[in-house]
Amino acid sequence: MNEREKALLAEVETRLFISGEWADSSSGRTFEVRDPSTNEVIAHVADATAEDGVKALDAAAAVQEEWAATPPRVRSDILRRVFDIVRERADDIALLMTLEMGKPLAEAKGEVTYGNEFNRWFSEEAVRISGRYGANPEGTGRIIVSQRPVGPSFFITPWNFPLAMVTRKIAPALAAGCTVVIKPAELTPLTTLFFTRLLVEAGLPAGVVNVVPTSAAASLSAPIIADPRLRKLSFTGSTEVGRKLIAQAADGVLRVSMELGGNAPFVVFEDADLDKAVTGAMLAKFRNIGQACTAANRFIVHESVAEEFANRITERVQKMKIGRGTEEGVEIGPLIDADAVAKAAELVSDATERGATIVAGGEKLDGPGTFYQPTVVTGVRPGSAILREEIFGPVLAIATFSTEDEAVRLANDTEYGLVSYVYTEDLQRGHRMIERLETGMMGLNAGVISNAAAPFGGVKQSGVGREGGAEGIHEYLSTKYTLVPNA
Ligand code: ADP
């Protein structure tokens, strides 16, 4: 670690944040955070207990009414100040993300821009919450439809986008007038803790946002989810954990938003512009070292262009620079941990055992960091695990098809439905794909789709709810209908 990195880490508050105060865990314990590119311990963070979690909810519940009654313009102004402050501190936040998560610094900077857009977007949405007023059909009364904040909300976030996954939940909640308890991922809590200080700097009142990092996610979360004061659970992470959380949330009939796993098809038709498709594929696959729920998981390429597509991709992949995310020009950082490397290696060996060919990469690198080479496998056969499971690593797997119906069948052949990518120059075909592919989002000749102004979310087992866009704030509002008789 260099001096700048040490100085930045020294600036990060590593305690819990409850009711506007930084505090140690009630157990006095801490847990370690490591840099995945060196396996070096970079911080010790207070390890919240279940008791601390309930205290955080106490704090959120205590100020819920006051925060809901705070004028929308005041809430909006705070979010706008958060946006300005994050912009000023963008380089520090990016470096911190690279240190705790491993992504290349240029990508971390991109995430700060993207993640911060939620603060700006929802500062704008905060003052546009509106309702409806009309006469009932009988003419005997008036129907008033208004929007009320849902209430105290609990957020569980993942490690792969340490800033954006946090702002995407906190900003709409604050805009709507909800108070928050957040449990950041144990692998990357530092960005959330740093961001929390910026919320305070922007003037956020005590108790509105409470932060409880922990190494015991399940035991901290269960009592919060079971508490009758909680109204909303929003989670981003694996489908497996999401299912468990939905079951827990059922007891209290909580509102839930679930951004779960994906298994995105990337379909390249014979009429695609291959330059565009190759550029899009590199982004859709290798952004975040492949560790994104939106990552293209299955490349489904028309048999007439598959070889050329694979050759062009391979040429690009072989030039990719692997290394610590802070190094100039690095495109492939470490995977988050050794399990992630083992998973990528297993999926590749299963695919090759079933007949696929490795045309680039395919090796893990020696430690101490957890690196896996960017890899391309072609001729992936039906039944291979890599077509079924989320890879979450830099492995690009290519299968082929011959007809449009077959492409649609293959693309939809998964329990997931987050995003699909389609490359075609045929306008009518593009429209048919919008209608036929069972995903919540689609990139039509686009390899990156995330945007704060658009509703992000999936269908099928990829989740429920939408984050961002005009829809995003409605996850934190409930509709209230009032009848006012004429006399
Ligand atoms: P990943 O495989 O990407 O780590 P997970 O779904 O395991 O995704 O984790 C996402 C988030 O969910 C993390 O913050 C993690 O601590 C949390 N988490 C994992 N298991 C549970 C659980 N049983 N209850 C509550 N939170 C959990």
XYZ file of C-alpha atoms in Angstrom, residues 52-471:
420
model
C -26.989 -3.436 17.579
C -29.258 -4.134 14.621
C -32.364 -3.639 16.745
C -30.866 -0.423 18.148
C -30.412 0.803 14.602
C -34.061 0.052 13.871
C -35.061 1.846 17.109
C -33.242 4.902 15.769
C -34.861 4.685 12.332
C -38.343 4.168 13.793
C -37.932 7.068 16.234
C -37.448 9.661 13.497
C -39.672 8.141 10.786
C -42.597 10.480 11.399
C -40.418 13.575 11.544
C -38.522 12.635 8.387
C -41.767 11.920 6.527
C -43.027 15.360 7.584
C -39.809 17.090 6.478
C -40.664 19.163 3.399
C -39.794 17.417 0.139
C -37.682 20.404 -0.864
C -35.551 19.981 2.267
C -35.084 16.252 1.551
C -34.297 17.106 -2.052
C -31.710 19.728 -1.074
C -29.920 17.281 1.220
C -29.681 14.712 -1.595
C -28.437 17.370 -3.970
C -25.712 18.319 -1.476
C -24.815 14.629 -1.176
C -24.462 14.561 -4.965
C -22.137 17.578 -4.911
C -20.007 16.213 -2.075
C -19.660 12.764 -3.675
C -18.583 14.459 -6.895
C -15.894 16.383 -4.994
C -14.675 13.198 -3.297
C -15.040 10.984 -6.393
C -11.358 10.051 -6.628
C -11.185 8.992 -2.985
C -14.380 6.935 -3.171
C -13.155 5.243 -6.346
C -9.805 4.358 -4.784
C -11.522 3.008 -1.683
C -13.738 0.760 -3.819
C -10.731 -0.528 -5.723
C -8.935 -1.275 -2.456
C -11.755 -3.251 -0.868
C -13.298 -4.814 -3.957
C -10.540 -4.969 -6.564
C -12.159 -3.411 -9.648
C -9.911 -1.367 -11.958
C -9.724 2.251 -10.854
C -11.182 3.555 -14.120
C -14.243 1.373 -13.562
C -14.475 2.470 -9.939
C -14.565 6.074 -11.165
C -17.334 5.087 -13.570
C -19.258 3.566 -10.697
C -18.957 6.755 -8.653
C -20.474 8.710 -11.533
C -23.236 6.134 -12.025
C -23.906 5.594 -8.322
C -23.980 9.299 -7.621
C -26.555 9.860 -10.352
C -29.106 8.206 -8.038
C -28.528 10.999 -5.543
C -29.130 13.630 -8.213
C -32.049 11.811 -9.854
C -33.918 11.224 -6.603
C -33.196 14.744 -5.346
C -35.180 15.735 -8.437
C -37.880 13.105 -7.863
C -38.373 14.059 -4.190
C -40.332 17.173 -5.153
C -42.426 15.454 -7.851
C -44.357 12.974 -5.711
C -47.944 13.550 -6.721
C -51.378 11.994 -6.555
C -54.790 12.182 -8.222
C -58.042 13.912 -7.534
C -61.363 13.138 -9.184
C -65.064 12.527 -8.844
C -66.389 9.031 -8.316
C -68.503 7.749 -11.227
C -71.694 8.090 -9.190
C -71.003 11.788 -8.705
C -71.534 11.490 -4.962
C -68.006 12.084 -3.775
C -64.379 12.806 -4.513
C -61.607 10.323 -4.824
C -58.232 11.498 -3.543
C -55.205 9.323 -4.247
C -52.055 10.304 -2.396
C -48.655 8.763 -1.783
C -47.261 8.153 1.690
C -43.759 6.967 2.623
C -43.720 3.238 3.297
C -41.799 3.667 6.558
C -38.613 2.279 8.099
C -36.698 0.289 5.500
C -33.945 -2.313 5.827
C -31.300 -2.686 3.119
C -28.932 -5.569 2.543
C -26.363 -4.830 -0.156
C -23.763 -6.854 -2.071
C -20.025 -6.345 -2.517
C -19.790 -6.031 -6.306
C -20.864 -2.368 -6.639
C -20.111 -0.992 -3.173
C -21.369 2.531 -3.879
C -24.060 2.182 -6.541
C -25.985 -0.598 -4.795
C -26.172 1.622 -1.718
C -27.170 4.911 -3.354
C -29.711 3.108 -5.534
C -31.616 2.197 -2.353
C -30.816 5.060 0.015
C -31.534 7.924 -2.392
C -35.117 6.923 -3.318
C -35.893 6.013 0.310
C -34.754 9.415 1.542
C -36.559 11.180 -1.287
C -39.799 9.384 -0.402
C -39.469 10.155 3.312
C -38.398 6.743 4.615
C -35.762 6.124 7.269
C -33.166 3.427 6.795
C -31.085 0.695 8.390
C -28.394 -0.630 6.085
C -26.229 -3.709 6.357
C -23.482 -3.443 3.773
C -21.716 -6.536 2.431
C -19.111 -7.795 4.905
C -16.514 -7.964 2.118
C -16.872 -4.261 1.224
C -18.278 -2.198 4.111
C -15.775 0.673 3.818
C -17.422 2.472 0.900
C -20.786 2.534 2.711
C -19.112 3.846 5.878
C -17.285 6.547 3.899
C -20.512 7.489 2.099
C -22.294 7.733 5.448
C -19.889 10.437 6.551
C -20.730 12.374 3.423
C -24.457 12.048 4.206
C -23.766 13.623 7.598
C -21.705 16.367 5.962
C -24.672 17.091 3.689
C -26.874 17.696 6.739
C -28.822 14.451 7.033
C -30.539 14.439 10.452
C -29.591 11.842 13.071
C -31.420 8.507 12.877
C -32.512 8.802 9.244
C -29.751 6.464 8.027
C -28.172 3.868 10.342
C -25.341 1.559 9.307
C -24.602 -1.849 10.829
C -21.774 -3.764 9.147
C -21.522 -7.314 10.440
C -19.874 -10.652 9.796
C -23.104 -12.323 10.957
C -25.552 -11.262 8.250
C -28.283 -13.771 9.020
C -28.411 -13.325 12.776
C -28.386 -9.529 12.536
C -31.002 -9.425 9.781
C -33.595 -11.882 11.115
C -34.736 -9.846 14.174
C -34.885 -6.639 12.109
C -37.031 -8.329 9.451
C -39.270 -9.832 12.156
C -39.769 -6.487 13.917
C -43.292 -5.076 13.432
C -41.878 -1.553 13.076
C -40.117 -2.480 9.841
C -42.135 -1.833 6.670
C -39.824 -2.594 3.801
C -36.965 -4.912 2.903
C -34.768 -4.229 -0.089
C -32.059 -6.708 -1.007
C -29.532 -7.048 -3.792
C -27.652 -10.332 -3.968
C -28.031 -13.954 -4.905
C -31.376 -15.577 -5.703
C -30.632 -18.199 -3.073
C -30.417 -15.645 -0.252
C -33.244 -13.594 -1.765
C -35.641 -16.534 -1.515
C -34.844 -16.943 2.180
C -35.369 -13.253 2.813
C -38.712 -13.219 0.983
C -39.807 -16.099 3.223
C -38.754 -14.172 6.337
C -40.480 -11.030 5.077
C -43.726 -12.984 4.585
C -44.336 -13.163 8.335
C -44.646 -9.413 8.617
C -46.137 -9.049 5.096
C -43.362 -6.585 4.304
C -43.005 -4.720 1.067
C -39.981 -6.233 -0.670
C -37.661 -5.234 -3.484
C -35.366 -8.008 -4.650
C -32.588 -7.530 -7.175
C -31.352 -11.094 -7.545
C -29.200 -13.168 -9.837
C -29.050 -13.089 -13.602
C -28.042 -15.367 -16.443
C -28.057 -12.864 -19.270
C -28.149 -14.127 -22.831
C -26.123 -12.125 -25.359
C -27.651 -12.948 -28.722
C -25.752 -12.096 -31.900
C -27.829 -12.521 -35.069
C -26.362 -13.103 -38.511
C -27.348 -9.550 -39.485
C -25.560 -7.945 -36.500
C -22.905 -5.277 -36.913
C -20.031 -7.381 -35.581
C -17.893 -4.373 -34.623
C -20.664 -3.178 -32.367
C -21.352 -6.687 -31.073
C -17.710 -7.297 -30.151
C -17.387 -3.956 -28.368
C -20.677 -4.553 -26.535
C -19.665 -8.103 -25.628
C -16.392 -6.977 -24.045
C -18.287 -4.510 -21.857
C -21.175 -6.821 -21.049
C -18.790 -9.610 -20.065
C -15.662 -8.102 -18.552
C -16.938 -4.985 -16.785
C -16.385 -5.472 -13.051
C -14.270 -8.554 -13.880
C -17.501 -10.278 -14.855
C -18.899 -9.857 -11.354
C -22.203 -8.192 -12.168
C -25.728 -9.586 -12.111
C -26.096 -7.916 -15.510
C -22.985 -9.630 -16.912
C -23.555 -11.474 -20.176
C -23.472 -15.120 -19.109
C -24.341 -16.984 -22.306
C -23.201 -15.830 -25.734
C -25.697 -17.244 -28.213
C -24.260 -16.547 -31.634
C -25.602 -17.415 -35.082
C -23.588 -20.288 -36.546
C -22.631 -18.275 -39.635
C -20.819 -15.581 -37.622
C -19.776 -17.534 -34.515
C -16.220 -18.216 -35.644
C -15.495 -14.656 -36.669
C -17.089 -13.330 -33.470
C -14.987 -15.712 -31.346
C -11.781 -14.803 -33.206
C -12.311 -11.090 -32.766
C -13.178 -11.489 -29.088
C -10.162 -13.720 -28.492
C -7.831 -11.174 -30.041
C -9.152 -8.510 -27.658
C -9.118 -10.790 -24.616
C -5.501 -11.828 -25.160
C -4.448 -8.178 -24.914
C -6.217 -7.495 -21.625
C -3.965 -6.387 -18.790
C -4.423 -8.234 -15.496
C -3.312 -6.730 -12.197
C -4.124 -4.712 -9.132
C -6.898 -2.271 -9.975
C -4.762 0.710 -9.027
C -2.201 -0.001 -11.777
C -2.393 2.030 -14.958
C -4.223 0.300 -17.804
C -5.436 -2.734 -15.816
C -8.706 -4.121 -17.187
C -8.941 -7.324 -15.154
C -8.535 -7.049 -11.395
C -8.809 -9.887 -8.889
C -11.994 -11.810 -8.235
C -13.517 -11.073 -4.856
C -12.176 -14.200 -3.142
C -10.745 -17.697 -3.605
C -14.240 -19.244 -3.823
C -15.003 -17.069 -6.839
C -11.818 -18.278 -8.560
C -12.659 -21.898 -7.780
C -16.178 -21.432 -9.166
C -14.909 -19.953 -12.455
C -12.367 -22.789 -12.788
C -15.024 -25.445 -12.108
C -17.445 -24.026 -14.669
C -14.717 -23.940 -17.311
C -13.632 -27.506 -16.629
C -17.234 -28.763 -16.694
C -17.748 -27.020 -20.059
C -14.587 -28.524 -21.558
C -15.416 -31.996 -20.245
C -18.685 -31.689 -22.136
C -16.931 -30.757 -25.364
C -16.192 -27.010 -25.297
C -12.782 -25.610 -26.299
C -10.763 -23.001 -24.379
C -9.497 -20.480 -26.933
C -8.119 -17.898 -24.473
C -7.106 -17.916 -20.804
C -8.504 -20.687 -18.633
C -5.966 -20.497 -15.808
C -5.982 -19.078 -12.335
C -2.922 -17.065 -11.399
C -0.682 -17.582 -8.403
C -1.558 -15.662 -5.241
C -1.564 -13.855 -2.968
C -4.355 -12.089 -4.901
C -7.345 -14.025 -6.268
C -6.875 -13.673 -10.019
C -8.379 -15.660 -12.877
C -7.412 -15.035 -16.486
C -9.978 -13.560 -18.850
C -11.169 -16.643 -20.665
C -13.058 -17.546 -23.825
C -14.646 -20.963 -24.390
C -16.328 -21.890 -27.658
C -18.623 -24.698 -28.710
C -20.357 -24.848 -25.333
C -22.762 -27.800 -25.354
C -26.303 -27.886 -23.992
C -26.358 -29.202 -20.424
C -23.108 -27.459 -19.425
C -23.291 -25.867 -15.972
C -21.922 -22.602 -17.380
C -25.191 -22.109 -19.300
C -27.292 -22.611 -16.163
C -25.318 -20.902 -13.413
C -24.239 -17.329 -12.892
C -20.497 -17.306 -13.713
C -19.629 -14.088 -11.839
C -16.167 -14.102 -13.341
C -14.277 -13.208 -16.544
C -15.327 -16.226 -18.588
C -17.004 -15.721 -21.958
C -18.877 -18.837 -23.105
C -20.093 -19.128 -26.698
C -22.840 -21.447 -27.975
C -24.419 -21.323 -31.421
C -27.916 -21.343 -32.965
C -29.375 -21.528 -36.453
C -32.892 -20.008 -36.378
C -34.517 -17.068 -34.630
C -36.934 -19.368 -32.793
C -34.034 -21.425 -31.527
C -32.242 -18.282 -30.309
C -35.351 -17.229 -28.388
C -35.801 -20.687 -26.906
C -32.169 -20.848 -25.754
C -32.218 -17.287 -24.399
C -35.359 -17.945 -22.339
C -34.194 -21.362 -21.138
C -33.334 -20.218 -17.593
C -35.152 -19.487 -14.352
C -33.562 -16.027 -14.408
C -34.902 -12.979 -16.244
C -32.822 -9.929 -15.453
C -31.388 -8.622 -18.702
C -30.772 -9.724 -22.268
C -28.515 -8.281 -24.946
C -29.457 -8.525 -28.595
C -27.404 -7.529 -31.606
C -29.235 -7.195 -34.895
C -29.470 -4.510 -37.573
C -33.003 -5.638 -38.472
C -35.470 -3.258 -36.855
C -38.407 -5.662 -36.995
C -36.360 -8.452 -35.492
C -35.253 -6.098 -32.713
C -38.876 -5.356 -31.866
C -39.757 -9.034 -31.909
C -36.969 -9.687 -29.414
C -38.248 -6.951 -27.073
C -41.544 -8.827 -27.038
C -40.250 -12.385 -26.864
C -37.288 -12.336 -24.472
C -38.372 -12.851 -20.875
C -36.199 -10.298 -19.098
C -36.881 -7.111 -17.156
C -34.312 -5.203 -19.203
C -32.753 -5.382 -22.646
C -29.783 -3.871 -24.412
C -30.675 -3.677 -28.098
C -27.261 -3.208 -29.708
C -26.041 -2.028 -26.294
C -23.679 -3.834 -23.909
C -24.264 -1.672 -20.815
C -27.770 -0.677 -19.812
C -27.521 0.715 -16.261
C -28.820 4.255 -15.908
C -30.253 6.069 -12.885
C -33.117 7.404 -15.010
C -34.244 3.896 -16.040
C -36.085 1.196 -14.072
C -33.592 -1.539 -13.211
C -34.985 -4.933 -12.280
C -35.848 -8.431 -13.343
C -38.657 -10.878 -13.974
C -38.851 -14.593 -13.094
C -36.367 -15.503 -10.348
C -34.256 -12.395 -10.950
C -36.425 -10.448 -8.578
C -39.295 -8.105 -7.894
C -39.374 -4.328 -7.936
C -37.489 -1.683 -9.862
C -34.666 0.626 -8.848
C -34.087 3.959 -10.543
C -36.258 5.809 -13.014
C -39.664 7.250 -12.260
C -40.540 3.795 -10.891
